[in-house]
Amino acid sequence: MAVSTVLFGLAAGSFGACAEELPSHVELATAADNVEFAVEAPSRDGYRLVGTVKGIAAANDLDTATEAARNDLRNKAAALGATLVTIDENVGEPMPLQNKTKVKLTGRAYKPVDSLPDTTGQDIEMPDAAPFAIPATDAAPDALTTRAREAPDAAMPAIPSAD
């Protein structure tokens, strides 16, 4: 009997440790005070995409969780220098064992074009080598490719007939 009580206690303790610790309140940072929400992506002439941001929170009621997730989203957008954010995904899901609702927002952060550095008319240095490996053209091709070039009919094995 004592062994089953210990095992049950260990299982319950490990299950509780797996639960997510999400904030129920997220304070809006001073820089995020200037981040506005938009229903649609802004004009390319006025804004540039600077990244994808995610805001997440959980609280006992949906409104509190949503407000905290929106603040988290705005804080992360402000950290990228954005002043505008769109919400592409808004997911609310219950957390039954904690009697909370988790809200996860995913959006795109935009920065005004006039706040980006001006690169027009400047010489941009190009690196001497590509940042990724390109196979050499004189590398040895595999045997099948070589046989296919030398004798196209011999490269493919004959398919036995059903007769």
PDB file of C-alpha atoms in Angstrom:
ATOM      1  CA  MET A   1       0.000   0.000   0.000  1.00  0.00           C
ATOM      2  CA  ALA A   2       2.823   2.396   0.818  1.00  0.00           C
ATOM      3  CA  VAL A   3       4.500   1.738  -2.542  1.00  0.00           C
ATOM      4  CA  SER A   4       1.360   2.630  -4.502  1.00  0.00           C
ATOM      5  CA  THR A   5       0.948   5.839  -2.475  1.00  0.00           C
ATOM      6  CA  VAL A   6       4.552   6.823  -3.235  1.00  0.00           C
ATOM      7  CA  LEU A   7       4.131   6.044  -6.944  1.00  0.00           C
ATOM      8  CA  PHE A   8       0.893   8.023  -7.100  1.00  0.00           C
ATOM      9  CA  GLY A   9       2.576  10.955  -5.352  1.00  0.00           C
ATOM     10  CA  LEU A  10       5.504  10.863  -7.785  1.00  0.00           C
ATOM     11  CA  ALA A  11       3.188  10.716 -10.801  1.00  0.00           C
ATOM     12  CA  ALA A  12       1.073  13.626  -9.538  1.00  0.00           C
ATOM     13  CA  GLY A  13       4.164  15.668  -8.725  1.00  0.00           C
ATOM     14  CA  SER A  14       5.740  15.095 -12.139  1.00  0.00           C
ATOM     15  CA  PHE A  15       2.456  15.906 -13.887  1.00  0.00           C
ATOM     16  CA  GLY A  16       2.209  19.219 -12.045  1.00  0.00           C
ATOM     17  CA  ALA A  17       5.810  20.044 -12.983  1.00  0.00           C
ATOM     18  CA  CYS A  18       4.939  19.675 -16.682  1.00  0.00           C
ATOM     19  CA  ALA A  19       2.295  22.406 -16.555  1.00  0.00           C
ATOM     20  CA  GLU A  20       3.204  25.587 -18.403  1.00  0.00           C
ATOM     21  CA  GLU A  21       3.930  28.664 -16.317  1.00  0.00           C
ATOM     22  CA  LEU A  22       2.438  31.461 -18.401  1.00  0.00           C
ATOM     23  CA  PRO A  23       2.024  35.037 -17.223  1.00  0.00           C
ATOM     24  CA  SER A  24      -1.469  36.193 -16.348  1.00  0.00           C
ATOM     25  CA  HIS A  25      -0.386  39.838 -16.506  1.00  0.00           C
ATOM     26  CA  VAL A  26       2.135  41.397 -18.893  1.00  0.00           C
ATOM     27  CA  GLU A  27       3.081  45.010 -18.294  1.00  0.00           C
ATOM     28  CA  LEU A  28       3.246  47.097 -21.472  1.00  0.00           C
ATOM     29  CA  ALA A  29       6.783  48.421 -21.961  1.00  0.00           C
ATOM     30  CA  THR A  30       7.243  52.142 -22.559  1.00  0.00           C
ATOM     31  CA  ALA A  31       8.593  51.537 -26.094  1.00  0.00           C
ATOM     32  CA  ALA A  32       5.577  49.321 -26.893  1.00  0.00           C
ATOM     33  CA  ASP A  33       3.200  52.178 -26.108  1.00  0.00           C
ATOM     34  CA  ASN A  34       3.771  53.379 -29.710  1.00  0.00           C
ATOM     35  CA  VAL A  35       2.975  49.995 -31.306  1.00  0.00           C
ATOM     36  CA  GLU A  36      -0.470  50.039 -32.932  1.00  0.00           C
ATOM     37  CA  PHE A  37      -2.603  47.125 -34.161  1.00  0.00           C
ATOM     38  CA  ALA A  38      -3.683  46.946 -37.810  1.00  0.00           C
ATOM     39  CA  VAL A  39      -6.363  44.752 -39.344  1.00  0.00           C
ATOM     40  CA  GLU A  40      -4.482  44.392 -42.657  1.00  0.00           C
ATOM     41  CA  ALA A  41      -0.854  44.484 -43.704  1.00  0.00           C
ATOM     42  CA  PRO A  42       0.213  48.082 -44.349  1.00  0.00           C
ATOM     43  CA  SER A  43       1.320  49.532 -47.673  1.00  0.00           C
ATOM     44  CA  ARG A  44       4.774  48.456 -48.862  1.00  0.00           C
ATOM     45  CA  ASP A  45       5.474  52.086 -49.660  1.00  0.00           C
ATOM     46  CA  GLY A  46       5.104  53.087 -46.026  1.00  0.00           C
ATOM     47  CA  TYR A  47       6.194  50.025 -44.004  1.00  0.00           C
ATOM     48  CA  ARG A  48       8.621  47.105 -44.113  1.00  0.00           C
ATOM     49  CA  LEU A  49       8.145  43.759 -42.404  1.00  0.00           C
ATOM     50  CA  VAL A  50      10.737  43.311 -39.634  1.00  0.00           C
ATOM     51  CA  GLY A  51       9.652  39.967 -38.203  1.00  0.00           C
ATOM     52  CA  THR A  52       7.097  37.595 -36.797  1.00  0.00           C
ATOM     53  CA  VAL A  53       6.125  37.994 -33.149  1.00  0.00           C
ATOM     54  CA  LYS A  54       4.228  35.805 -30.680  1.00  0.00           C
ATOM     55  CA  GLY A  55       2.408  36.847 -27.548  1.00  0.00           C
ATOM     56  CA  ILE A  56       1.201  34.320 -25.019  1.00  0.00           C
ATOM     57  CA  ALA A  57      -0.517  34.496 -21.636  1.00  0.00           C
ATOM     58  CA  ALA A  58      -2.980  32.601 -19.459  1.00  0.00           C
ATOM     59  CA  ALA A  59      -5.500  33.860 -16.932  1.00  0.00           C
ATOM     60  CA  ASN A  60      -8.708  32.877 -15.179  1.00  0.00           C
ATOM     61  CA  ASP A  61     -10.800  34.829 -17.670  1.00  0.00           C
ATOM     62  CA  LEU A  62     -10.488  35.289 -21.421  1.00  0.00           C
ATOM     63  CA  ASP A  63     -10.356  39.107 -21.412  1.00  0.00           C
ATOM     64  CA  THR A  64      -7.431  39.232 -18.967  1.00  0.00           C
ATOM     65  CA  ALA A  65      -5.520  36.540 -20.888  1.00  0.00           C
ATOM     66  CA  THR A  66      -6.139  38.338 -24.194  1.00  0.00           C
ATOM     67  CA  GLU A  67      -4.980  41.700 -22.833  1.00  0.00           C
ATOM     68  CA  ALA A  68      -1.787  40.143 -21.427  1.00  0.00           C
ATOM     69  CA  ALA A  69      -1.062  38.335 -24.724  1.00  0.00           C
ATOM     70  CA  ARG A  70      -1.628  41.583 -26.685  1.00  0.00           C
ATOM     71  CA  ASN A  71       0.816  43.412 -24.382  1.00  0.00           C
ATOM     72  CA  ASP A  72       3.358  40.605 -24.845  1.00  0.00           C
ATOM     73  CA  LEU A  73       2.924  40.859 -28.627  1.00  0.00           C
ATOM     74  CA  ARG A  74       3.359  44.654 -28.606  1.00  0.00           C
ATOM     75  CA  ASN A  75       6.451  44.406 -26.353  1.00  0.00           C
ATOM     76  CA  LYS A  76       8.083  41.935 -28.736  1.00  0.00           C
ATOM     77  CA  ALA A  77       7.195  44.047 -31.784  1.00  0.00           C
ATOM     78  CA  ALA A  78       8.695  47.135 -30.104  1.00  0.00           C
ATOM     79  CA  ALA A  79      11.901  45.167 -29.412  1.00  0.00           C
ATOM     80  CA  LEU A  80      12.218  44.779 -33.209  1.00  0.00           C
ATOM     81  CA  GLY A  81      11.726  48.519 -33.681  1.00  0.00           C
ATOM     82  CA  ALA A  82       8.216  48.080 -35.083  1.00  0.00           C
ATOM     83  CA  THR A  83       5.396  50.551 -34.676  1.00  0.00           C
ATOM     84  CA  LEU A  84       2.650  48.456 -36.275  1.00  0.00           C
ATOM     85  CA  VAL A  85       1.605  44.831 -35.774  1.00  0.00           C
ATOM     86  CA  THR A  86      -1.020  42.638 -37.405  1.00  0.00           C
ATOM     87  CA  ILE A  87      -2.520  39.576 -35.745  1.00  0.00           C
ATOM     88  CA  ASP A  88      -2.515  36.576 -38.061  1.00  0.00           C
ATOM     89  CA  GLU A  89      -3.457  33.932 -35.513  1.00  0.00           C
ATOM     90  CA  ASN A  90      -5.533  34.274 -32.347  1.00  0.00           C
ATOM     91  CA  VAL A  91      -5.908  30.995 -30.462  1.00  0.00           C
ATOM     92  CA  GLY A  92      -7.588  30.557 -27.107  1.00  0.00           C
ATOM     93  CA  GLU A  93      -7.574  27.187 -25.422  1.00  0.00           C
ATOM     94  CA  PRO A  94      -8.683  26.003 -22.003  1.00  0.00           C
ATOM     95  CA  MET A  95      -6.217  24.795 -19.371  1.00  0.00           C
ATOM     96  CA  PRO A  96      -8.669  22.627 -17.381  1.00  0.00           C
ATOM     97  CA  LEU A  97      -6.396  21.491 -14.540  1.00  0.00           C
ATOM     98  CA  GLN A  98      -5.441  25.095 -13.840  1.00  0.00           C
ATOM     99  CA  ASN A  99      -8.900  26.573 -14.476  1.00  0.00           C
ATOM    100  CA  LYS A 100      -7.362  29.087 -16.905  1.00  0.00           C
ATOM    101  CA  THR A 101      -7.561  30.054 -20.552  1.00  0.00           C
ATOM    102  CA  LYS A 102      -4.366  30.292 -22.599  1.00  0.00           C
ATOM    103  CA  VAL A 103      -4.277  32.868 -25.392  1.00  0.00           C
ATOM    104  CA  LYS A 104      -1.603  32.715 -28.089  1.00  0.00           C
ATOM    105  CA  LEU A 105      -1.317  35.502 -30.659  1.00  0.00           C
ATOM    106  CA  THR A 106       0.953  35.336 -33.704  1.00  0.00           C
ATOM    107  CA  GLY A 107       1.488  38.381 -35.858  1.00  0.00           C
ATOM    108  CA  ARG A 108       3.769  40.345 -38.140  1.00  0.00           C
ATOM    109  CA  ALA A 109       5.664  43.424 -36.991  1.00  0.00           C
ATOM    110  CA  TYR A 110       6.209  46.379 -39.334  1.00  0.00           C
ATOM    111  CA  LYS A 111       8.548  49.342 -39.205  1.00  0.00           C
ATOM    112  CA  PRO A 112       7.996  52.611 -41.098  1.00  0.00           C
ATOM    113  CA  VAL A 113      10.148  52.965 -44.208  1.00  0.00           C
ATOM    114  CA  ASP A 114      11.386  56.403 -43.112  1.00  0.00           C
ATOM    115  CA  SER A 115      12.927  54.827 -39.983  1.00  0.00           C
ATOM    116  CA  LEU A 116      15.026  52.374 -42.030  1.00  0.00           C
ATOM    117  CA  PRO A 117      18.583  53.326 -43.013  1.00  0.00           C
ATOM    118  CA  ASP A 118      18.878  54.932 -46.446  1.00  0.00           C
ATOM    119  CA  THR A 119      20.923  52.677 -48.738  1.00  0.00           C
ATOM    120  CA  THR A 120      20.175  54.382 -52.041  1.00  0.00           C
ATOM    121  CA  GLY A 121      23.268  55.521 -53.892  1.00  0.00           C
ATOM    122  CA  GLN A 122      25.655  53.747 -51.544  1.00  0.00           C
ATOM    123  CA  ASP A 123      28.177  51.201 -52.703  1.00  0.00           C
ATOM    124  CA  ILE A 124      27.459  47.886 -51.075  1.00  0.00           C
ATOM    125  CA  GLU A 125      30.417  45.549 -50.685  1.00  0.00           C
ATOM    126  CA  MET A 126      29.816  42.060 -51.934  1.00  0.00           C
ATOM    127  CA  PRO A 127      31.654  39.203 -50.242  1.00  0.00           C
ATOM    128  CA  ASP A 128      34.363  37.403 -52.197  1.00  0.00           C
ATOM    129  CA  ALA A 129      32.754  34.024 -51.598  1.00  0.00           C
ATOM    130  CA  ALA A 130      29.178  32.907 -51.395  1.00  0.00           C
ATOM    131  CA  PRO A 131      27.935  32.291 -47.849  1.00  0.00           C
ATOM    132  CA  PHE A 132      27.044  28.706 -48.765  1.00  0.00           C
ATOM    133  CA  ALA A 133      28.830  25.847 -50.485  1.00  0.00           C
ATOM    134  CA  ILE A 134      28.442  25.424 -54.221  1.00  0.00           C
ATOM    135  CA  PRO A 135      29.700  22.125 -55.619  1.00  0.00           C
ATOM    136  CA  ALA A 136      32.573  22.469 -58.042  1.00  0.00           C
ATOM    137  CA  THR A 137      31.689  21.806 -61.669  1.00  0.00           C
ATOM    138  CA  ASP A 138      34.684  19.512 -62.059  1.00  0.00           C
ATOM    139  CA  ALA A 139      33.549  17.265 -59.202  1.00  0.00           C
ATOM    140  CA  ALA A 140      33.269  13.601 -60.158  1.00  0.00           C
ATOM    141  CA  PRO A 141      29.684  12.810 -61.145  1.00  0.00           C
ATOM    142  CA  ASP A 142      28.179   9.538 -60.017  1.00  0.00           C
ATOM    143  CA  ALA A 143      28.532   6.466 -62.223  1.00  0.00           C
ATOM    144  CA  LEU A 144      24.909   6.360 -63.379  1.00  0.00           C
ATOM    145  CA  THR A 145      25.098   9.946 -64.684  1.00  0.00           C
ATOM    146  CA  THR A 146      28.312   9.154 -66.563  1.00  0.00           C
ATOM    147  CA  ARG A 147      26.841   5.990 -68.103  1.00  0.00           C
ATOM    148  CA  ALA A 148      23.701   7.889 -69.094  1.00  0.00           C
ATOM    149  CA  ARG A 149      25.758  10.451 -70.994  1.00  0.00           C
ATOM    150  CA  GLU A 150      27.991   7.886 -72.723  1.00  0.00           C
ATOM    151  CA  ALA A 151      25.302   5.358 -73.660  1.00  0.00           C
ATOM    152  CA  PRO A 152      21.783   6.505 -72.801  1.00  0.00           C
ATOM    153  CA  ASP A 153      20.202   3.107 -73.555  1.00  0.00           C
ATOM    154  CA  ALA A 154      22.751   1.228 -71.439  1.00  0.00           C
ATOM    155  CA  ALA A 155      22.234   3.431 -68.374  1.00  0.00           C
ATOM    156  CA  MET A 156      18.707   2.210 -67.756  1.00  0.00           C
ATOM    157  CA  PRO A 157      18.309  -1.454 -66.886  1.00  0.00           C
ATOM    158  CA  ALA A 158      16.055  -3.482 -69.103  1.00  0.00           C
ATOM    159  CA  ILE A 159      12.555  -4.077 -67.756  1.00  0.00           C
ATOM    160  CA  PRO A 160      11.617  -7.733 -68.047  1.00  0.00           C
ATOM    161  CA  SER A 161       8.466  -8.370 -70.046  1.00  0.00           C
ATOM    162  CA  ALA A 162       5.453 -10.061 -68.539  1.00  0.00           C
ATOM    163  CA  ASP A 163       5.369 -12.690 -71.337  1.00  0.00           C
TER     164      ASP A 163
END
